[in-house]
mmCIF file of C-alpha atoms and ligand atoms in Angstrom:
data_model
loop_
_atom_site.group_PDB
_atom_site.id
_atom_site.type_symbol
_atom_site.label_atom_id
_atom_site.label_comp_id
_atom_site.label_asym_id
_atom_site.label_seq_id
_atom_site.Cartn_x
_atom_site.Cartn_y
_atom_site.Cartn_z
ATOM 1 C CA UNK D 1 -41.948 48.025 4.798
ATOM 2 C CA UNK D 2 -41.289 51.914 3.966
ATOM 3 C CA UNK D 3 -42.730 51.753 0.497
ATOM 4 C CA UNK D 4 -46.326 50.132 2.305
ATOM 5 C CA UNK D 5 -45.962 53.015 4.867
ATOM 6 C CA UNK D 6 -45.837 55.351 1.931
ATOM 7 C CA UNK D 7 -48.590 53.984 0.046
ATOM 8 C CA UNK D 8 -51.004 54.149 3.311
ATOM 9 C CA UNK D 9 -49.744 58.043 4.307
ATOM 10 C CA UNK D 10 -50.779 58.640 0.290
ATOM 11 C CA UNK D 11 -54.188 57.117 0.536
ATOM 12 C CA UNK D 12 -54.846 58.970 3.469
ATOM 13 C CA UNK D 13 -53.655 62.154 2.355
ATOM 14 C CA UNK D 14 -55.688 61.416 -1.152
ATOM 15 C CA UNK D 15 -59.005 60.363 0.617
ATOM 16 C CA UNK D 16 -58.786 63.712 3.155
ATOM 17 C CA UNK D 17 -58.222 65.986 -0.006
ATOM 18 C CA UNK D 18 -61.226 64.163 -1.544
ATOM 19 C CA UNK D 19 -63.432 64.612 1.727
ATOM 20 C CA UNK D 20 -63.138 68.020 1.914
ATOM 21 C CA UNK D 21 -62.790 68.584 -1.157
ATOM 22 C CA UNK D 22 -59.221 69.843 -1.459
ATOM 23 C CA UNK D 23 -56.934 69.385 -4.440
ATOM 24 C CA UNK D 24 -53.838 67.152 -4.154
ATOM 25 C CA UNK D 25 -51.999 69.469 -6.163
ATOM 26 C CA UNK D 26 -52.065 72.025 -3.329
ATOM 27 C CA UNK D 27 -49.887 69.531 -0.828
ATOM 28 C CA UNK D 28 -46.609 68.510 -0.703
ATOM 29 C CA UNK D 29 -45.705 65.516 1.610
ATOM 30 C CA UNK D 30 -42.136 65.685 3.479
ATOM 31 C CA UNK D 31 -41.089 62.515 4.343
ATOM 32 C CA UNK D 32 -38.726 63.576 7.832
ATOM 33 C CA UNK D 33 -35.777 61.587 7.680
ATOM 34 C CA UNK D 34 -34.288 62.748 11.027
ATOM 35 C CA UNK D 35 -32.431 60.174 12.792
ATOM 36 C CA UNK D 36 -32.943 57.574 10.016
ATOM 37 C CA UNK D 37 -29.498 56.586 7.964
ATOM 38 C CA UNK D 38 -29.184 57.930 4.335
ATOM 39 C CA UNK D 39 -29.717 54.096 3.062
ATOM 40 C CA UNK D 40 -33.736 54.973 3.998
ATOM 41 C CA UNK D 41 -33.430 57.910 2.167
ATOM 42 C CA UNK D 42 -32.202 56.697 -1.262
ATOM 43 C CA UNK D 43 -35.126 54.177 0.007
ATOM 44 C CA UNK D 44 -37.866 56.777 -0.166
ATOM 45 C CA UNK D 45 -36.146 58.320 -3.232
ATOM 46 C CA UNK D 46 -36.866 55.396 -5.092
ATOM 47 C CA UNK D 47 -40.177 54.911 -4.000
ATOM 48 C CA UNK D 48 -41.130 58.331 -5.495
ATOM 49 C CA UNK D 49 -40.332 60.666 -2.440
ATOM 50 C CA UNK D 50 -39.146 64.398 -3.251
ATOM 51 C CA UNK D 51 -39.180 65.878 -0.294
ATOM 52 C CA UNK D 52 -37.112 65.398 2.716
ATOM 53 C CA UNK D 53 -37.011 67.200 6.283
ATOM 54 C CA UNK D 54 -34.324 66.818 8.802
ATOM 55 C CA UNK D 55 -34.117 69.161 12.226
ATOM 56 C CA UNK D 56 -30.251 68.947 12.983
ATOM 57 C CA UNK D 57 -28.040 71.189 11.209
ATOM 58 C CA UNK D 58 -24.899 69.061 11.427
ATOM 59 C CA UNK D 59 -26.811 66.232 10.474
ATOM 60 C CA UNK D 60 -28.378 68.030 7.145
ATOM 61 C CA UNK D 61 -25.422 68.763 6.490
ATOM 62 C CA UNK D 62 -23.527 65.642 6.446
ATOM 63 C CA UNK D 63 -26.461 63.615 4.995
ATOM 64 C CA UNK D 64 -27.283 66.009 2.351
ATOM 65 C CA UNK D 65 -23.554 65.613 0.987
ATOM 66 C CA UNK D 66 -24.105 62.305 0.926
ATOM 67 C CA UNK D 67 -27.099 62.398 -1.460
ATOM 68 C CA UNK D 68 -26.024 63.983 -4.723
ATOM 69 C CA UNK D 69 -30.124 63.081 -6.583
ATOM 70 C CA UNK D 70 -32.490 66.190 -6.599
ATOM 71 C CA UNK D 71 -34.264 66.004 -3.821
ATOM 72 C CA UNK D 72 -36.011 69.036 -1.950
ATOM 73 C CA UNK D 73 -34.395 69.718 1.293
ATOM 74 C CA UNK D 74 -36.353 71.148 4.306
ATOM 75 C CA UNK D 75 -35.058 72.386 7.388
ATOM 76 C CA UNK D 76 -37.657 72.341 10.142
ATOM 77 C CA UNK D 77 -35.997 71.714 13.542
ATOM 78 C CA UNK D 78 -34.873 74.662 15.882
ATOM 79 C CA UNK D 79 -32.054 76.642 14.484
ATOM 80 C CA UNK D 80 -29.383 79.206 16.091
ATOM 81 C CA UNK D 81 -27.924 81.477 13.801
ATOM 82 C CA UNK D 82 -23.970 80.163 14.217
ATOM 83 C CA UNK D 83 -25.514 77.297 12.385
ATOM 84 C CA UNK D 84 -26.960 78.604 9.493
ATOM 85 C CA UNK D 85 -23.709 78.233 7.667
ATOM 86 C CA UNK D 86 -24.001 74.385 7.647
ATOM 87 C CA UNK D 87 -27.379 74.520 6.022
ATOM 88 C CA UNK D 88 -27.426 77.259 3.332
ATOM 89 C CA UNK D 89 -25.979 75.572 0.479
ATOM 90 C CA UNK D 90 -28.422 72.807 0.362
ATOM 91 C CA UNK D 91 -31.744 73.758 1.990
ATOM 92 C CA UNK D 92 -34.622 74.867 -0.067
ATOM 93 C CA UNK D 93 -37.172 75.824 2.869
ATOM 94 C CA UNK D 94 -36.164 76.384 6.094
ATOM 95 C CA UNK D 95 -39.361 76.056 8.185
ATOM 96 C CA UNK D 96 -38.341 77.559 12.005
ATOM 97 C CA UNK D 97 -37.931 81.351 11.646
ATOM 98 C CA UNK D 98 -38.849 83.002 14.685
ATOM 99 C CA UNK D 99 -36.604 86.293 15.166
ATOM 100 C CA UNK D 100 -35.120 88.660 13.075
ATOM 101 C CA UNK D 101 -31.770 88.234 13.680
ATOM 102 C CA UNK D 102 -31.983 84.802 12.549
ATOM 103 C CA UNK D 103 -33.596 86.082 9.315
ATOM 104 C CA UNK D 104 -31.185 88.816 9.130
ATOM 105 C CA UNK D 105 -28.401 85.842 9.319
ATOM 106 C CA UNK D 106 -30.293 83.825 6.664
ATOM 107 C CA UNK D 107 -30.239 86.796 4.490
ATOM 108 C CA UNK D 108 -26.729 87.311 4.592
ATOM 109 C CA UNK D 109 -25.637 83.757 4.391
ATOM 110 C CA UNK D 110 -27.902 83.345 1.352
ATOM 111 C CA UNK D 111 -26.353 86.970 0.029
ATOM 112 C CA UNK D 112 -22.924 85.083 -0.020
ATOM 113 C CA UNK D 113 -23.688 82.073 -1.878
ATOM 114 C CA UNK D 114 -26.036 83.985 -4.058
ATOM 115 C CA UNK D 115 -29.555 82.773 -3.708
ATOM 116 C CA UNK D 116 -32.918 83.630 -2.541
ATOM 117 C CA UNK D 117 -33.826 81.408 0.725
ATOM 118 C CA UNK D 118 -37.436 80.532 1.130
ATOM 119 C CA UNK D 119 -38.796 80.603 4.839
ATOM 120 C CA UNK D 120 -41.443 80.080 7.118
ATOM 121 C CA UNK D 121 -42.235 81.785 10.254
ATOM 122 C CA UNK D 122 -42.608 79.329 13.120
ATOM 123 C CA UNK D 123 -46.121 80.021 15.282
ATOM 124 C CA UNK D 124 -46.206 78.597 18.638
ATOM 125 C CA UNK D 125 -49.983 77.915 18.582
ATOM 126 C CA UNK D 126 -50.072 75.716 21.425
ATOM 127 C CA UNK D 127 -49.022 77.627 24.090
ATOM 128 C CA UNK D 128 -46.449 75.642 25.238
ATOM 129 C CA UNK D 129 -43.562 76.715 26.600
ATOM 130 C CA UNK D 130 -41.687 74.025 25.265
ATOM 131 C CA UNK D 131 -42.243 75.159 22.078
ATOM 132 C CA UNK D 132 -40.805 78.021 19.840
ATOM 133 C CA UNK D 133 -42.458 80.232 17.621
ATOM 134 C CA UNK D 134 -44.190 83.722 17.398
ATOM 135 C CA UNK D 135 -46.868 84.203 19.706
ATOM 136 C CA UNK D 136 -49.728 86.035 18.206
ATOM 137 C CA UNK D 137 -50.826 88.083 14.909
ATOM 138 C CA UNK D 138 -48.718 91.335 15.971
ATOM 139 C CA UNK D 139 -45.451 89.603 16.391
ATOM 140 C CA UNK D 140 -46.004 88.107 13.135
ATOM 141 C CA UNK D 141 -47.094 91.381 11.346
ATOM 142 C CA UNK D 142 -43.627 92.877 12.788
ATOM 143 C CA UNK D 143 -41.383 90.268 11.815
ATOM 144 C CA UNK D 144 -42.895 90.117 8.368
ATOM 145 C CA UNK D 145 -42.828 93.837 7.762
ATOM 146 C CA UNK D 146 -38.663 93.846 8.808
ATOM 147 C CA UNK D 147 -38.158 91.599 6.768
ATOM 148 C CA UNK D 148 -39.326 93.111 3.682
ATOM 149 C CA UNK D 149 -36.125 94.773 3.749
ATOM 150 C CA UNK D 150 -34.055 91.706 3.344
ATOM 151 C CA UNK D 151 -33.467 91.111 -0.366
ATOM 152 C CA UNK D 152 -31.992 87.243 -0.307
ATOM 153 C CA UNK D 153 -35.117 85.815 1.671
ATOM 154 C CA UNK D 154 -38.329 85.144 0.754
ATOM 155 C CA UNK D 155 -41.172 84.081 3.378
ATOM 156 C CA UNK D 156 -43.687 81.714 1.675
ATOM 157 C CA UNK D 157 -45.650 80.661 4.850
ATOM 158 C CA UNK D 158 -46.783 80.250 8.516
ATOM 159 C CA UNK D 159 -45.179 76.486 10.239
ATOM 160 C CA UNK D 160 -46.594 75.179 13.552
ATOM 161 C CA UNK D 161 -46.266 72.180 15.646
ATOM 162 C CA UNK D 162 -49.437 71.154 17.461
ATOM 163 C CA UNK D 163 -49.515 69.561 21.000
ATOM 164 C CA UNK D 164 -48.479 65.706 21.451
ATOM 165 C CA UNK D 165 -52.181 64.649 22.264
ATOM 166 C CA UNK D 166 -55.266 62.591 20.496
ATOM 167 C CA UNK D 167 -57.365 65.220 21.680
ATOM 168 C CA UNK D 168 -59.266 66.066 18.201
ATOM 169 C CA UNK D 169 -60.658 69.620 19.448
ATOM 170 C CA UNK D 170 -56.941 70.592 20.603
ATOM 171 C CA UNK D 171 -55.045 69.458 17.715
ATOM 172 C CA UNK D 172 -57.862 71.693 15.192
ATOM 173 C CA UNK D 173 -57.748 74.461 17.193
ATOM 174 C CA UNK D 174 -53.798 74.842 16.433
ATOM 175 C CA UNK D 175 -54.264 74.421 12.704
ATOM 176 C CA UNK D 176 -57.214 76.589 12.470
ATOM 177 C CA UNK D 177 -55.281 79.232 14.853
ATOM 178 C CA UNK D 178 -52.678 78.913 12.117
ATOM 179 C CA UNK D 179 -55.044 79.055 8.973
ATOM 180 C CA UNK D 180 -56.288 82.129 10.056
ATOM 181 C CA UNK D 181 -53.561 84.034 11.097
ATOM 182 C CA UNK D 182 -52.113 83.218 7.304
ATOM 183 C CA UNK D 183 -55.344 84.926 6.028
ATOM 184 C CA UNK D 184 -54.974 88.079 7.848
ATOM 185 C CA UNK D 185 -51.254 88.560 7.094
ATOM 186 C CA UNK D 186 -52.139 87.474 3.531
ATOM 187 C CA UNK D 187 -54.365 90.864 2.847
ATOM 188 C CA UNK D 188 -51.045 92.789 3.651
ATOM 189 C CA UNK D 189 -48.388 90.277 2.632
ATOM 190 C CA UNK D 190 -49.420 88.480 -0.745
ATOM 191 C CA UNK D 191 -46.393 86.306 -0.426
ATOM 192 C CA UNK D 192 -47.413 84.637 2.774
ATOM 193 C CA UNK D 193 -49.413 81.584 1.281
ATOM 194 C CA UNK D 194 -48.148 78.373 2.782
ATOM 195 C CA UNK D 195 -49.234 76.401 5.727
ATOM 196 C CA UNK D 196 -46.456 73.743 7.100
ATOM 197 C CA UNK D 197 -48.609 71.555 9.485
ATOM 198 C CA UNK D 198 -49.896 68.353 10.369
ATOM 199 C CA UNK D 199 -47.255 65.399 11.582
ATOM 200 C CA UNK D 200 -47.516 61.511 12.036
ATOM 201 C CA UNK D 201 -50.467 62.024 14.585
ATOM 202 C CA UNK D 202 -52.312 64.750 13.061
ATOM 203 C CA UNK D 203 -51.773 65.327 9.628
ATOM 204 C CA UNK D 204 -55.197 64.079 8.271
ATOM 205 C CA UNK D 205 -56.991 66.602 10.650
ATOM 206 C CA UNK D 206 -54.078 69.562 9.285
ATOM 207 C CA UNK D 207 -55.378 68.699 5.518
ATOM 208 C CA UNK D 208 -58.764 69.633 6.742
ATOM 209 C CA UNK D 209 -57.920 72.632 8.357
ATOM 210 C CA UNK D 210 -55.737 74.002 5.106
ATOM 211 C CA UNK D 211 -52.407 72.283 5.115
ATOM 212 C CA UNK D 212 -50.144 72.487 2.320
ATOM 213 C CA UNK D 213 -46.996 71.454 3.512
ATOM 214 C CA UNK D 214 -47.119 68.029 6.050
ATOM 215 C CA UNK D 215 -44.354 66.987 7.955
ATOM 216 C CA UNK D 216 -44.200 63.157 8.041
ATOM 217 C CA UNK D 217 -41.738 61.058 10.044
ATOM 218 C CA UNK D 218 -42.655 58.223 11.889
ATOM 219 C CA UNK D 219 -45.386 56.995 9.758
ATOM 220 C CA UNK D 220 -43.208 57.033 6.672
ATOM 221 C CA UNK D 221 -40.070 55.711 8.420
ATOM 222 C CA UNK D 222 -41.216 53.858 11.475
ATOM 223 C CA UNK D 223 -40.238 54.215 14.837
ATOM 224 C CA UNK D 224 -36.811 56.231 15.632
ATOM 225 C CA UNK D 225 -34.373 54.882 17.002
ATOM 226 C CA UNK D 226 -32.783 57.255 18.920
ATOM 227 C CA UNK D 227 -30.516 55.179 20.952
ATOM 228 C CA UNK D 228 -27.829 55.645 18.385
ATOM 229 C CA UNK D 229 -26.593 57.837 15.684
ATOM 230 C CA UNK D 230 -27.757 58.050 11.941
ATOM 231 C CA UNK D 231 -24.430 57.309 10.721
ATOM 232 C CA UNK D 232 -24.236 54.434 13.199
ATOM 233 C CA UNK D 233 -27.264 52.609 11.866
HETATM 234 C C1 PLP J 1 -39.686 64.968 14.223
HETATM 235 C C2 PLP J 1 -40.691 66.150 13.600
HETATM 236 C C3 PLP J 1 -41.512 66.097 12.392
HETATM 237 C C4 PLP J 1 -42.194 64.229 11.979
HETATM 238 O O1 PLP J 1 -42.751 63.941 13.419
HETATM 239 P P1 PLP J 1 -43.389 62.525 13.306
HETATM 240 O O2 PLP J 1 -44.540 62.399 14.792
HETATM 241 O O3 PLP J 1 -42.597 61.532 13.238
HETATM 242 O O4 PLP J 1 -44.260 62.342 12.351
HETATM 243 C C5 PLP J 1 -42.259 66.959 12.001
HETATM 244 N N1 PLP J 1 -42.330 68.377 12.769
HETATM 245 C C6 PLP J 1 -40.998 68.494 13.514
HETATM 246 C C7 PLP J 1 -40.898 69.697 13.217
HETATM 247 C C8 PLP J 1 -39.988 67.463 13.826
HETATM 248 O O5 PLP J 1 -39.388 67.942 14.431
#
């Protein structure tokens, strides 16, 4: 049951927060609802979930149109410039900005709908070629500097995906890298504060390393059935 899964996640988060002397109020749990039908989202809303994450632009548009309740929407997937238009009206945070081209397009579309769009810069901390994101401090510095001229986006922090592994050292190293990059960048750009990191497999380690937004799918919604689209379920 979703509500039981949620309780387990919340308890693990609480325990970990306590263990590393952090405050629960510093953390947001984003329920990653991708591939799940809207009924599941309604179930989660009933159970008290406020933040939802999706990773496909069209799926995001279609689901968010069906949900009129007040939720906070996060877009966490790779985003092409020609798909920004599907998100811009509803999305609260875009976690996956990795180029100036994309930042400019988001800025342009945000301006048209008269909003200031919160964004994260995605960083590739795992070194895996299959993952997106900026590679180092210099790239981040350059992109953040360029974005200062864009009035309709608001960079709030950094996002990363760790490798899919059970090796704690590898996971921890991804997350501590992101924290160190944030700390360094924050000296110059005070608005870069948030750390979007930690998924089902690694969220307790991410909390220990300073995560402020966890993106948790499987542990809340169960295994994803990818043989059918969300609308057929
Ligand atoms: C799917 C996804 C998640 C959640 O993954 P789980 O392992 O199911 O918790 C988090 N972040 C991103 C970017 C994702 O695509």
